[in-house]
């Protein structure tokens, strides 16, 4: 349990050290802390004994925080949480490293906010108590709000307020569902409140189906905002568009993953009957989000907002695969979280590096950058292809598994993987791959290839961030240079991760499979129960068809 506690305490201590250091030393303190946390996370990954068992570790008893309210300091995670912990520990120092030249004002506060966020995220991924998770989940909102509001672009305050309102309201809705379960559990077991996840899962999964319907709607509704899920997604493109580069990296790579993690850790296990009943509704919303956001991307000229809208489509596919209620789809959805965190974070880094030189994100103003920045262009094309699911890169593995999970989740048992979706849903979701190819290739054609286009005058476009907030010192008369060694070092670990997972995904899939099987186990029984109840009616209605299928 010591390593788990260190993952929470070290970033917190580093954040206070940043605030107490000089402006010049803050980036060194922040970077050093991030690397130490990455080392601790790596050590925990090597020590982690439950990679292929689906169990939680460490299982040591914690201590009471608020005895009267049944809140315990219980830490533990399974293979899914461990992967997200490693992703978080990697992205924080990379996002800091890429910000060294772009952030020249209020550096102490800037690097401190990222460490505060890292501590909160680690708490959310490690918590085995609902209230403990909620503290970490909610606290991520504070540093993220400040990062956007203080170091963001021209509309940073509007973006920060919208982010705050959407996220706060959503998290309160989820909290209502948790409190309802805890209160009902206390009434059923002698009046003692208990917010441990295992207790609430056991209680919630045994509630009547009509009650579980409302419980799942509350818990999932709150997490849907963070994912984000259509129609509560409109805060994300604005937040990405106005956030500094590092803010977009952690928002896309880490923060929105907490929403999907919360759905599979809480909503699905605590109300399986409700999830099954509401699956058609949420699956339809996922399809709308996948297709609509892909069409929006097709007509976007702001390259940063294009990537932000594509994130909504990608997360829609991951959630659709979760509602397939089979191991293949759940594995694909979990792997999608990791892969999206690598490739999309890489694209935001590339866009931020370009923006630092040209101060615009408009593809009508700047383009053909292969002629000016060839090394940068290689990274941009690479991460775009990873996001596009090019075979051999990480995105292909997760998208293939998601679509396979949805396709095989047939209400009949012909596929051997019971579910409620099937080929029709998979076909519609696969249209997003075609649309994705269209908007990504359009972006690369305008942004990277083609004739060179650069902003006129001083190079400060009308679509950029607030240069005063960022501390930019660039001049339009400076010669634009390609990426430097520091920027390559920030992007290289993400590129290596994309290649390794794309070529050799089996270790991650073996680690995720038992945990995914634990999540979908109640649903297999429920779906088989419903199929058995419907089978006699089907057999009576179509005896000839049944005889032909048997032959």
Short mmCIF file of C-alpha atoms in Angstrom, two decimals:
data_model
loop_
_atom_site.label_atom_id
_atom_site.label_comp_id
_atom_site.label_asym_id
_atom_site.label_seq_id
_atom_site.Cartn_x
_atom_site.Cartn_y
_atom_site.Cartn_z
CA UNK A 1 0.00 0.00 0.00
CA UNK A 2 3.04 2.26 0.42
CA UNK A 3 3.53 2.74 -3.34
CA UNK A 4 -0.16 3.52 -3.81
CA UNK A 5 0.00 6.20 -1.10
CA UNK A 6 3.17 7.64 -2.64
CA UNK A 7 1.41 8.06 -5.99
CA UNK A 8 -1.03 10.40 -4.25
CA UNK A 9 1.28 12.15 -1.80
CA UNK A 10 4.34 12.82 -4.00
CA UNK A 11 2.55 14.98 -6.61
CA UNK A 12 0.82 16.87 -3.79
CA UNK A 13 4.16 17.58 -2.10
CA UNK A 14 5.72 18.55 -5.41
CA UNK A 15 2.89 20.98 -6.10
CA UNK A 16 3.51 22.82 -2.82
CA UNK A 17 7.25 22.85 -3.55
CA UNK A 18 6.52 24.47 -6.91
CA UNK A 19 4.43 27.15 -5.25
CA UNK A 20 7.23 27.83 -2.76
CA UNK A 21 10.06 27.90 -5.32
CA UNK A 22 11.18 30.67 -7.66
CA UNK A 23 9.67 31.13 -11.10
CA UNK A 24 12.83 29.82 -12.70
CA UNK A 25 13.05 26.72 -10.52
CA UNK A 26 9.37 25.80 -10.77
CA UNK A 27 9.67 23.94 -14.07
CA UNK A 28 12.63 21.90 -12.75
CA UNK A 29 10.77 21.03 -9.54
CA UNK A 30 7.61 20.09 -11.48
CA UNK A 31 9.49 18.01 -14.01
CA UNK A 32 11.54 16.22 -11.37
CA UNK A 33 8.40 15.42 -9.36
CA UNK A 34 6.65 14.10 -12.46
CA UNK A 35 9.59 11.82 -13.26
CA UNK A 36 9.72 10.53 -9.66
CA UNK A 37 6.01 9.72 -9.79
CA UNK A 38 6.56 7.94 -13.11
CA UNK A 39 9.28 5.89 -11.41
CA UNK A 40 6.97 4.99 -8.53
CA UNK A 41 4.17 4.02 -10.93
CA UNK A 42 6.61 1.85 -12.89
CA UNK A 43 7.80 0.18 -9.67
CA UNK A 44 4.18 -0.48 -8.69
CA UNK A 45 3.50 -1.97 -12.13
CA UNK A 46 6.40 -4.41 -11.71
CA UNK A 47 5.28 -5.29 -8.19
CA UNK A 48 1.61 -5.56 -9.18
CA UNK A 49 0.59 -9.23 -8.68
CA UNK A 50 -2.90 -9.08 -10.21
CA UNK A 51 -2.16 -8.38 -13.87
CA UNK A 52 -3.89 -11.53 -15.08
CA UNK A 53 -6.24 -12.34 -12.20
CA UNK A 54 -8.75 -9.49 -12.42
CA UNK A 55 -8.39 -8.88 -8.67
CA UNK A 56 -7.70 -5.66 -6.81
CA UNK A 57 -4.38 -4.90 -5.15
CA UNK A 58 -3.35 -3.91 -2.55
CA UNK A 59 -6.14 -5.48 -0.49
CA UNK A 60 -4.82 -4.17 2.83
CA UNK A 61 -7.36 -2.63 5.18
CA UNK A 62 -7.30 1.14 5.29
CA UNK A 63 -8.35 3.44 8.08
CA UNK A 64 -11.48 5.34 8.95
CA UNK A 65 -11.68 8.91 7.66
CA UNK A 66 -15.20 9.81 8.77
CA UNK A 67 -16.59 7.06 10.95
CA UNK A 68 -20.05 8.58 11.23
CA UNK A 69 -20.42 8.62 7.44
CA UNK A 70 -18.81 5.26 6.71
CA UNK A 71 -15.94 6.69 4.65
CA UNK A 72 -12.73 4.63 4.66
CA UNK A 73 -9.30 5.31 3.19
CA UNK A 74 -9.19 2.16 1.07
CA UNK A 75 -6.80 1.95 -1.87
CA UNK A 76 -6.52 -0.72 -4.51
CA UNK A 77 -6.76 -1.17 -8.26
CA UNK A 78 -7.00 -3.86 -10.89
CA UNK A 79 -5.23 -4.14 -14.24
CA UNK A 80 -7.51 -1.53 -15.85
CA UNK A 81 -6.75 1.06 -13.20
CA UNK A 82 -3.05 0.18 -13.31
CA UNK A 83 -2.88 0.89 -17.04
CA UNK A 84 -4.53 4.27 -16.53
CA UNK A 85 -2.15 5.06 -13.66
CA UNK A 86 0.81 4.37 -15.96
CA UNK A 87 -0.75 6.52 -18.69
CA UNK A 88 -1.24 9.38 -16.24
CA UNK A 89 2.30 9.12 -14.89
CA UNK A 90 3.67 9.25 -18.44
CA UNK A 91 1.57 12.13 -19.79
CA UNK A 92 2.17 14.56 -16.90
CA UNK A 93 5.96 14.96 -17.38
CA UNK A 94 5.56 14.90 -21.18
CA UNK A 95 3.00 17.71 -21.03
CA UNK A 96 5.28 19.72 -18.74
CA UNK A 97 8.29 19.22 -21.00
CA UNK A 98 6.48 20.47 -24.09
CA UNK A 99 5.44 23.64 -22.18
CA UNK A 100 8.90 24.90 -21.17
CA UNK A 101 9.13 27.57 -23.86
CA UNK A 102 5.45 28.44 -24.27
CA UNK A 103 4.72 29.21 -20.61
CA UNK A 104 6.88 32.07 -19.37
CA UNK A 105 4.54 33.72 -16.86
CA UNK A 106 3.18 32.42 -13.56
CA UNK A 107 5.24 29.28 -13.93
CA UNK A 108 5.01 28.30 -10.28
CA UNK A 109 1.25 28.14 -10.41
CA UNK A 110 1.21 26.44 -13.81
CA UNK A 111 3.38 23.46 -12.88
CA UNK A 112 1.78 23.21 -9.44
CA UNK A 113 -1.68 22.81 -11.01
CA UNK A 114 -0.53 19.82 -13.06
CA UNK A 115 0.84 18.12 -9.97
CA UNK A 116 -2.35 18.84 -8.01
CA UNK A 117 -4.27 17.28 -10.88
CA UNK A 118 -2.00 14.25 -10.97
CA UNK A 119 -2.54 13.64 -7.26
CA UNK A 120 -6.33 13.87 -7.67
CA UNK A 121 -6.35 11.55 -10.70
CA UNK A 122 -4.22 8.96 -8.91
CA UNK A 123 -6.63 9.07 -5.96
CA UNK A 124 -9.58 8.50 -8.31
CA UNK A 125 -7.94 5.49 -9.99
CA UNK A 126 -6.82 3.96 -6.68
CA UNK A 127 -9.89 4.56 -4.48
CA UNK A 128 -11.91 1.59 -3.26
CA UNK A 129 -14.34 3.85 -1.44
CA UNK A 130 -16.93 5.84 -3.39
CA UNK A 131 -16.46 9.07 -1.45
CA UNK A 132 -12.69 8.78 -1.74
CA UNK A 133 -13.09 8.37 -5.50
CA UNK A 134 -15.46 11.31 -5.60
CA UNK A 135 -12.96 13.56 -3.80
CA UNK A 136 -10.30 12.78 -6.40
CA UNK A 137 -12.78 12.94 -9.28
CA UNK A 138 -14.12 16.33 -8.21
CA UNK A 139 -10.76 17.83 -7.26
CA UNK A 140 -9.44 17.37 -10.82
CA UNK A 141 -11.88 20.11 -11.79
CA UNK A 142 -10.10 22.79 -9.73
CA UNK A 143 -6.63 22.71 -11.37
CA UNK A 144 -8.18 22.13 -14.80
CA UNK A 145 -10.40 25.19 -14.35
CA UNK A 146 -7.39 27.30 -13.38
CA UNK A 147 -5.22 26.00 -16.22
CA UNK A 148 -7.86 27.02 -18.78
CA UNK A 149 -8.92 30.26 -17.06
CA UNK A 150 -5.41 31.62 -16.38
CA UNK A 151 -3.23 30.27 -19.19
CA UNK A 152 -5.83 29.78 -21.92
CA UNK A 153 -6.81 31.76 -25.01
CA UNK A 154 -9.03 34.77 -25.68
CA UNK A 155 -12.24 33.01 -24.59
CA UNK A 156 -10.57 31.19 -21.71
CA UNK A 157 -12.95 32.46 -19.01
CA UNK A 158 -16.06 31.40 -20.93
CA UNK A 159 -14.49 28.00 -21.61
CA UNK A 160 -13.44 27.55 -17.97
CA UNK A 161 -16.87 28.46 -16.62
CA UNK A 162 -18.63 26.14 -19.06
CA UNK A 163 -16.24 23.33 -18.16
CA UNK A 164 -16.89 23.94 -14.45
CA UNK A 165 -20.69 24.08 -14.72
CA UNK A 166 -21.05 20.96 -16.88
CA UNK A 167 -18.58 18.89 -14.86
CA UNK A 168 -19.87 19.99 -11.46
CA UNK A 169 -23.54 19.38 -12.27
CA UNK A 170 -22.70 15.97 -13.75
CA UNK A 171 -20.66 14.90 -10.74
CA UNK A 172 -23.44 15.95 -8.34
CA UNK A 173 -25.91 13.79 -10.29
CA UNK A 174 -23.60 10.80 -9.86
CA UNK A 175 -23.18 11.60 -6.17
CA UNK A 176 -26.95 11.49 -5.71
CA UNK A 177 -26.95 7.94 -7.09
CA UNK A 178 -24.13 6.91 -4.75
CA UNK A 179 -25.84 8.39 -1.69
CA UNK A 180 -29.09 6.66 -2.60
CA UNK A 181 -27.31 3.29 -2.70
CA UNK A 182 -25.43 3.93 0.54
CA UNK A 183 -28.59 5.03 2.36
CA UNK A 184 -30.53 2.00 1.12
CA UNK A 185 -27.67 -0.30 2.05
CA UNK A 186 -27.54 1.20 5.54
CA UNK A 187 -31.29 0.77 6.01
CA UNK A 188 -31.05 -2.86 4.92
CA UNK A 189 -28.07 -3.65 7.15
CA UNK A 190 -28.72 -2.10 10.51
CA UNK A 191 -28.26 1.62 9.83
CA UNK A 192 -24.47 1.81 9.46
CA UNK A 193 -23.36 3.76 6.41
CA UNK A 194 -20.78 2.08 4.20
CA UNK A 195 -19.43 3.71 1.05
CA UNK A 196 -17.03 0.94 0.07
CA UNK A 197 -17.39 0.04 -3.60
CA UNK A 198 -17.78 -3.69 -2.94
CA UNK A 199 -20.68 -3.09 -0.53
CA UNK A 200 -22.53 -0.79 -2.91
CA UNK A 201 -22.01 -3.16 -5.84
CA UNK A 202 -23.47 -6.04 -3.85
CA UNK A 203 -26.44 -3.99 -2.68
CA UNK A 204 -27.18 -2.21 -5.97
CA UNK A 205 -27.01 -5.32 -8.13
CA UNK A 206 -29.76 -6.95 -6.02
CA UNK A 207 -32.23 -4.06 -6.23
CA UNK A 208 -35.43 -4.41 -8.28
CA UNK A 209 -35.01 -3.73 -11.98
CA UNK A 210 -37.18 -0.61 -11.86
CA UNK A 211 -35.00 0.88 -9.11
CA UNK A 212 -31.78 -0.03 -10.89
CA UNK A 213 -33.06 1.86 -13.94
CA UNK A 214 -32.99 5.15 -12.03
CA UNK A 215 -29.72 4.35 -10.24
CA UNK A 216 -27.92 3.62 -13.51
CA UNK A 217 -29.36 6.74 -15.14
CA UNK A 218 -28.08 8.91 -12.29
CA UNK A 219 -24.59 7.43 -12.03
CA UNK A 220 -24.04 7.04 -15.77
CA UNK A 221 -25.60 10.42 -16.49
CA UNK A 222 -22.99 12.14 -14.37
CA UNK A 223 -20.06 10.28 -15.92
CA UNK A 224 -21.44 10.85 -19.42
CA UNK A 225 -20.69 14.55 -19.02
CA UNK A 226 -17.03 13.87 -18.30
CA UNK A 227 -16.55 11.37 -21.17
CA UNK A 228 -18.20 13.44 -22.83
CA UNK A 229 -21.31 11.91 -24.32
CA UNK A 230 -23.68 13.57 -26.80
CA UNK A 231 -25.65 15.75 -26.04
CA UNK A 232 -23.64 16.95 -23.00
CA UNK A 233 -20.40 17.32 -24.95
CA UNK A 234 -20.37 20.99 -25.97
CA UNK A 235 -17.99 22.06 -23.18
CA UNK A 236 -15.12 19.92 -24.51
CA UNK A 237 -14.34 21.51 -27.92
CA UNK A 238 -14.41 24.98 -26.34
CA UNK A 239 -12.20 23.88 -23.46
CA UNK A 240 -9.71 22.26 -25.84
CA UNK A 241 -9.74 25.24 -28.14
CA UNK A 242 -8.87 27.67 -25.34
CA UNK A 243 -6.63 25.50 -23.14
CA UNK A 244 -2.84 25.72 -23.40
CA UNK A 245 -1.13 22.77 -25.06
CA UNK A 246 -0.38 20.89 -21.85
CA UNK A 247 -3.95 21.48 -20.68
CA UNK A 248 -5.34 19.85 -23.82
CA UNK A 249 -2.92 16.94 -23.41
CA UNK A 250 -4.05 16.09 -19.88
CA UNK A 251 -7.70 16.82 -20.64
CA UNK A 252 -7.79 14.43 -23.60
CA UNK A 253 -5.33 11.90 -22.27
CA UNK A 254 -6.30 11.71 -18.60
CA UNK A 255 -9.29 13.69 -17.34
CA UNK A 256 -11.99 12.49 -19.73
CA UNK A 257 -10.81 8.92 -19.12
CA UNK A 258 -12.08 9.23 -15.55
CA UNK A 259 -15.61 9.43 -16.95
CA UNK A 260 -15.30 6.15 -18.85
CA UNK A 261 -13.44 4.58 -15.92
CA UNK A 262 -16.26 5.63 -13.57
CA UNK A 263 -18.84 4.09 -15.89
CA UNK A 264 -17.18 0.67 -15.95
CA UNK A 265 -16.13 0.77 -12.28
CA UNK A 266 -19.43 2.04 -10.77
CA UNK A 267 -22.41 2.39 -13.14
CA UNK A 268 -22.15 -1.01 -14.84
CA UNK A 269 -21.49 -3.16 -11.73
CA UNK A 270 -23.87 -1.31 -9.39
CA UNK A 271 -27.00 -1.43 -11.58
CA UNK A 272 -26.75 -4.21 -14.20
CA UNK A 273 -30.51 -4.47 -14.75
CA UNK A 274 -30.68 -0.71 -15.28
CA UNK A 275 -27.75 -0.76 -17.69
CA UNK A 276 -29.35 -3.53 -19.71
CA UNK A 277 -32.67 -1.68 -19.89
CA UNK A 278 -31.06 1.64 -20.87
CA UNK A 279 -28.49 0.18 -23.25
CA UNK A 280 -30.56 0.86 -26.43
CA UNK A 281 -30.94 4.52 -25.41
CA UNK A 282 -27.25 5.06 -24.66
CA UNK A 283 -26.18 3.05 -27.70
CA UNK A 284 -28.34 5.25 -29.94
CA UNK A 285 -26.77 8.36 -28.40
CA UNK A 286 -23.32 6.88 -28.97
CA UNK A 287 -24.09 6.31 -32.65
CA UNK A 288 -25.41 9.85 -33.02
CA UNK A 289 -22.25 11.18 -31.41
CA UNK A 290 -19.95 9.05 -33.57
CA UNK A 291 -21.56 10.08 -36.85
CA UNK A 292 -22.46 13.69 -36.03
CA UNK A 293 -19.06 14.58 -34.58
CA UNK A 294 -17.32 12.98 -37.57
CA UNK A 295 -19.36 15.22 -39.89
CA UNK A 296 -18.53 18.26 -37.76
CA UNK A 297 -14.82 17.38 -38.03
CA UNK A 298 -15.14 17.25 -41.79
CA UNK A 299 -15.95 20.98 -42.00
CA UNK A 300 -13.68 22.27 -39.23
CA UNK A 301 -10.85 24.67 -40.09
CA UNK A 302 -9.66 25.13 -36.50
CA UNK A 303 -7.34 22.14 -36.26
CA UNK A 304 -7.44 21.98 -32.47
CA UNK A 305 -11.23 21.89 -32.36
CA UNK A 306 -11.19 19.27 -35.10
CA UNK A 307 -9.15 16.96 -32.86
CA UNK A 308 -11.44 17.81 -29.92
CA UNK A 309 -14.59 16.85 -31.85
CA UNK A 310 -12.88 13.68 -33.03
CA UNK A 311 -12.33 12.79 -29.36
CA UNK A 312 -16.09 12.88 -28.79
CA UNK A 313 -16.56 10.47 -31.71
CA UNK A 314 -13.81 8.15 -30.48
CA UNK A 315 -15.17 8.01 -26.95
CA UNK A 316 -18.63 7.35 -28.39
CA UNK A 317 -17.28 4.22 -30.08
CA UNK A 318 -15.61 3.10 -26.84
CA UNK A 319 -18.86 3.51 -24.89
CA UNK A 320 -20.85 1.75 -27.60
CA UNK A 321 -18.49 -1.22 -27.25
CA UNK A 322 -19.03 -1.22 -23.48
CA UNK A 323 -22.78 -1.56 -24.06
CA UNK A 324 -22.13 -4.67 -26.13
CA UNK A 325 -21.81 -6.45 -22.74
CA UNK A 326 -19.21 -8.95 -23.93
CA UNK A 327 -15.54 -9.40 -23.11
CA UNK A 328 -14.32 -8.50 -26.60
CA UNK A 329 -16.12 -5.16 -26.59
CA UNK A 330 -15.06 -4.34 -23.04
CA UNK A 331 -11.43 -5.16 -23.85
CA UNK A 332 -11.61 -2.90 -26.89
CA UNK A 333 -13.16 -0.07 -24.87
CA UNK A 334 -10.47 -0.27 -22.17
CA UNK A 335 -7.67 -0.43 -24.72
CA UNK A 336 -9.26 2.52 -26.52
CA UNK A 337 -8.82 4.62 -23.37
CA UNK A 338 -5.09 3.98 -23.39
CA UNK A 339 -4.65 4.34 -27.13
CA UNK A 340 -6.68 7.53 -27.39
CA UNK A 341 -4.63 8.97 -24.53
CA UNK A 342 -1.42 8.37 -26.50
CA UNK A 343 -2.38 9.34 -30.05
CA UNK A 344 -4.64 12.30 -29.29
CA UNK A 345 -2.22 13.70 -26.72
CA UNK A 346 0.47 13.44 -29.39
CA UNK A 347 -1.63 15.37 -31.89
CA UNK A 348 -2.34 18.11 -29.35
CA UNK A 349 1.40 18.37 -28.70
CA UNK A 350 2.08 18.76 -32.42
CA UNK A 351 -0.62 21.40 -32.75
CA UNK A 352 0.72 23.27 -29.72
CA UNK A 353 4.27 23.24 -31.11
CA UNK A 354 2.97 24.66 -34.40
CA UNK A 355 0.86 27.24 -32.59
CA UNK A 356 3.85 28.43 -30.59
CA UNK A 357 5.52 29.34 -33.89
CA UNK A 358 2.58 30.70 -35.88
CA UNK A 359 0.00 31.73 -33.26
CA UNK A 360 -2.94 30.44 -35.28
CA UNK A 361 -4.83 27.15 -35.55
CA UNK A 362 -6.71 28.02 -38.73
CA UNK A 363 -5.89 25.63 -41.58
CA UNK A 364 -6.93 28.32 -44.05
CA UNK A 365 -4.16 30.56 -42.71
CA UNK A 366 -1.32 28.08 -42.15
CA UNK A 367 -0.57 24.90 -44.07
CA UNK A 368 1.92 22.97 -46.17
CA UNK A 369 4.22 22.81 -43.15
CA UNK A 370 6.14 19.80 -44.45
CA UNK A 371 8.26 22.30 -46.35
CA UNK A 372 9.05 24.30 -43.23
CA UNK A 373 9.06 21.68 -40.45
CA UNK A 374 9.69 18.19 -41.87
CA UNK A 375 10.42 16.46 -38.54
CA UNK A 376 7.31 17.99 -36.96
CA UNK A 377 5.33 16.81 -39.99
CA UNK A 378 6.50 13.23 -39.48
CA UNK A 379 5.18 13.26 -35.90
CA UNK A 380 1.91 14.92 -36.95
CA UNK A 381 1.25 12.38 -39.71
CA UNK A 382 2.24 9.52 -37.39
CA UNK A 383 -0.16 10.49 -34.59
CA UNK A 384 -2.94 11.22 -37.10
CA UNK A 385 -2.52 7.75 -38.60
CA UNK A 386 -2.58 6.21 -35.11
CA UNK A 387 -5.83 8.04 -34.42
CA UNK A 388 -7.16 6.94 -37.81
CA UNK A 389 -6.53 3.28 -36.83
CA UNK A 390 -3.90 2.48 -39.44
CA UNK A 391 -3.02 -1.24 -39.18
CA UNK A 392 0.23 -1.69 -37.30
CA UNK A 393 -0.49 1.20 -34.93
CA UNK A 394 -2.33 1.18 -31.63
CA UNK A 395 -5.65 2.63 -32.80
CA UNK A 396 -6.30 -0.28 -35.16
CA UNK A 397 -6.28 -2.87 -32.37
CA UNK A 398 -8.78 -1.06 -30.15
CA UNK A 399 -11.15 -0.02 -32.96
CA UNK A 400 -11.16 -3.55 -34.38
CA UNK A 401 -12.00 -5.03 -30.97
CA UNK A 402 -14.72 -2.43 -30.35
CA UNK A 403 -16.39 -3.13 -33.69
CA UNK A 404 -15.98 -6.88 -33.25
CA UNK A 405 -17.55 -6.69 -29.80
CA UNK A 406 -20.52 -4.70 -31.13
CA UNK A 407 -20.93 -6.96 -34.20
CA UNK A 408 -20.91 -10.21 -32.23
CA UNK A 409 -23.25 -8.89 -29.51
CA UNK A 410 -26.23 -10.40 -31.28
CA UNK A 411 -29.48 -11.00 -29.42
CA UNK A 412 -29.45 -14.48 -30.92
CA UNK A 413 -26.72 -16.86 -29.82
CA UNK A 414 -25.45 -17.53 -33.34
CA UNK A 415 -22.21 -15.62 -32.68
CA UNK A 416 -21.53 -17.22 -29.32
CA UNK A 417 -21.28 -13.78 -27.65
CA UNK A 418 -24.63 -12.80 -26.16
CA UNK A 419 -25.55 -9.12 -26.30
CA UNK A 420 -28.20 -6.66 -27.42
CA UNK A 421 -26.49 -4.80 -30.29
CA UNK A 422 -25.33 -6.73 -33.35
CA UNK A 423 -24.27 -6.14 -36.98
CA UNK A 424 -26.55 -3.14 -37.62
CA UNK A 425 -24.92 -1.13 -34.84
CA UNK A 426 -21.46 -2.23 -36.00
CA UNK A 427 -22.20 -1.15 -39.57
CA UNK A 428 -23.30 2.34 -38.49
CA UNK A 429 -20.31 2.69 -36.19
CA UNK A 430 -17.98 1.57 -38.99
CA UNK A 431 -19.21 4.48 -41.09
CA UNK A 432 -17.30 6.66 -38.66
CA UNK A 433 -14.08 5.01 -39.82
CA UNK A 434 -14.82 6.13 -43.38
CA UNK A 435 -15.71 9.63 -42.21
CA UNK A 436 -12.62 9.62 -39.98
CA UNK A 437 -10.43 8.88 -42.97
CA UNK A 438 -12.03 11.78 -44.83
CA UNK A 439 -11.51 14.43 -42.17
CA UNK A 440 -8.05 13.24 -41.09
CA UNK A 441 -6.75 13.08 -44.65
CA UNK A 442 -8.32 16.47 -45.39
CA UNK A 443 -6.56 17.88 -42.32
CA UNK A 444 -3.20 16.43 -43.35
CA UNK A 445 -3.59 17.59 -46.95
CA UNK A 446 -4.23 21.19 -45.88
CA UNK A 447 -2.14 21.35 -42.72
CA UNK A 448 0.95 19.31 -43.58
CA UNK A 449 1.10 18.87 -47.36
CA UNK A 450 0.25 21.12 -50.26
CA UNK A 451 1.60 24.63 -50.91
CA UNK A 452 3.19 26.46 -47.99
CA UNK A 453 0.86 28.98 -46.32
CA UNK A 454 1.99 31.18 -43.44
CA UNK A 455 0.29 34.07 -41.63
CA UNK A 456 0.97 37.53 -43.01
CA UNK A 457 2.29 40.45 -41.03
CA UNK A 458 3.48 39.61 -37.57
CA UNK A 459 2.25 36.05 -37.76
CA UNK A 460 -0.38 36.50 -35.09
CA UNK A 461 -3.61 35.05 -36.40
CA UNK A 462 -7.06 35.87 -35.11
CA UNK A 463 -7.76 32.39 -33.87
CA UNK A 464 -4.91 31.93 -31.44
CA UNK A 465 -4.52 32.01 -27.71
CA UNK A 466 -3.97 35.03 -25.58
CA UNK A 467 -0.27 35.70 -25.97
CA UNK A 468 -0.10 37.68 -22.78
CA UNK A 469 -1.43 34.71 -20.84
CA UNK A 470 0.98 32.35 -22.50
CA UNK A 471 3.97 34.63 -22.37
CA UNK A 472 4.81 34.29 -26.07
CA UNK A 473 7.79 36.32 -27.23
CA UNK A 474 7.62 35.33 -30.90
CA UNK A 475 8.03 37.85 -33.69
CA UNK A 476 6.80 37.55 -37.24
CA UNK A 477 10.33 38.31 -38.49
CA UNK A 478 11.85 35.27 -36.80
CA UNK A 479 12.66 32.28 -38.96
CA UNK A 480 10.34 29.41 -38.08
CA UNK A 481 12.38 26.45 -36.87
CA UNK A 482 11.54 22.76 -36.81
CA UNK A 483 11.02 20.87 -33.56
CA UNK A 484 13.95 20.88 -31.14
CA UNK A 485 15.35 18.07 -29.03
CA UNK A 486 13.16 18.88 -26.01
CA UNK A 487 9.97 18.73 -28.07
CA UNK A 488 11.03 15.46 -29.70
CA UNK A 489 11.77 14.02 -26.26
CA UNK A 490 8.26 14.99 -25.10
CA UNK A 491 6.56 13.28 -28.05
CA UNK A 492 8.82 10.27 -28.50
CA UNK A 493 7.49 8.15 -25.57
CA UNK A 494 3.95 8.52 -26.91
CA UNK A 495 5.05 7.50 -30.41
CA UNK A 496 6.89 4.47 -29.04
CA UNK A 497 3.78 3.47 -27.08
CA UNK A 498 1.65 3.69 -30.25
CA UNK A 499 4.03 1.39 -32.13
CA UNK A 500 4.50 -1.15 -29.33
CA UNK A 501 0.78 -1.54 -28.66
CA UNK A 502 0.03 -1.69 -32.39
CA UNK A 503 2.56 -4.46 -33.04
CA UNK A 504 2.36 -6.37 -29.74
CA UNK A 505 -0.99 -5.78 -27.98
CA UNK A 506 -1.24 -9.25 -26.43
CA UNK A 507 0.29 -8.37 -23.00
CA UNK A 508 -2.25 -5.60 -22.44
CA UNK A 509 -5.13 -7.72 -23.72
CA UNK A 510 -4.15 -10.61 -21.43
CA UNK A 511 -4.06 -8.17 -18.52
CA UNK A 512 -7.42 -6.58 -19.33
CA UNK A 513 -9.35 -9.78 -20.14
CA UNK A 514 -9.98 -11.05 -16.56
CA UNK A 515 -11.05 -7.61 -15.34
CA UNK A 516 -13.31 -7.18 -18.37
CA UNK A 517 -14.80 -10.63 -17.77
CA UNK A 518 -15.61 -9.65 -14.17
CA UNK A 519 -17.48 -6.55 -15.37
CA UNK A 520 -19.60 -8.33 -17.98
CA UNK A 521 -20.25 -11.53 -15.99
CA UNK A 522 -23.61 -10.33 -14.53
CA UNK A 523 -24.75 -9.24 -17.98
CA UNK A 524 -24.10 -12.60 -19.61
CA UNK A 525 -26.44 -14.19 -17.07
CA UNK A 526 -29.10 -11.51 -17.55
CA UNK A 527 -28.97 -11.71 -21.35
CA UNK A 528 -29.11 -15.50 -21.30
CA UNK A 529 -32.07 -15.28 -18.90
CA UNK A 530 -33.94 -12.93 -21.24
CA UNK A 531 -33.06 -15.09 -24.25
CA UNK A 532 -34.36 -18.21 -22.46
CA UNK A 533 -37.62 -16.43 -21.63
CA UNK A 534 -38.05 -15.35 -25.24
CA UNK A 535 -36.97 -18.69 -26.74
CA UNK A 536 -40.28 -20.61 -26.29
CA UNK A 537 -42.23 -17.82 -28.00
CA UNK A 538 -39.77 -17.71 -30.87
CA UNK A 539 -39.82 -21.48 -31.25
CA UNK A 540 -43.60 -21.57 -31.37
CA UNK A 541 -43.76 -18.71 -33.84
CA UNK A 542 -41.14 -20.00 -36.28
CA UNK A 543 -40.73 -23.78 -35.96
CA UNK A 544 -39.50 -24.11 -39.56
CA UNK A 545 -36.81 -21.47 -39.08
CA UNK A 546 -35.61 -23.16 -35.90
CA UNK A 547 -35.39 -26.50 -37.66
CA UNK A 548 -33.39 -24.95 -40.50
CA UNK A 549 -30.98 -23.26 -38.07
CA UNK A 550 -30.40 -26.58 -36.30
CA UNK A 551 -29.55 -28.27 -39.59
#
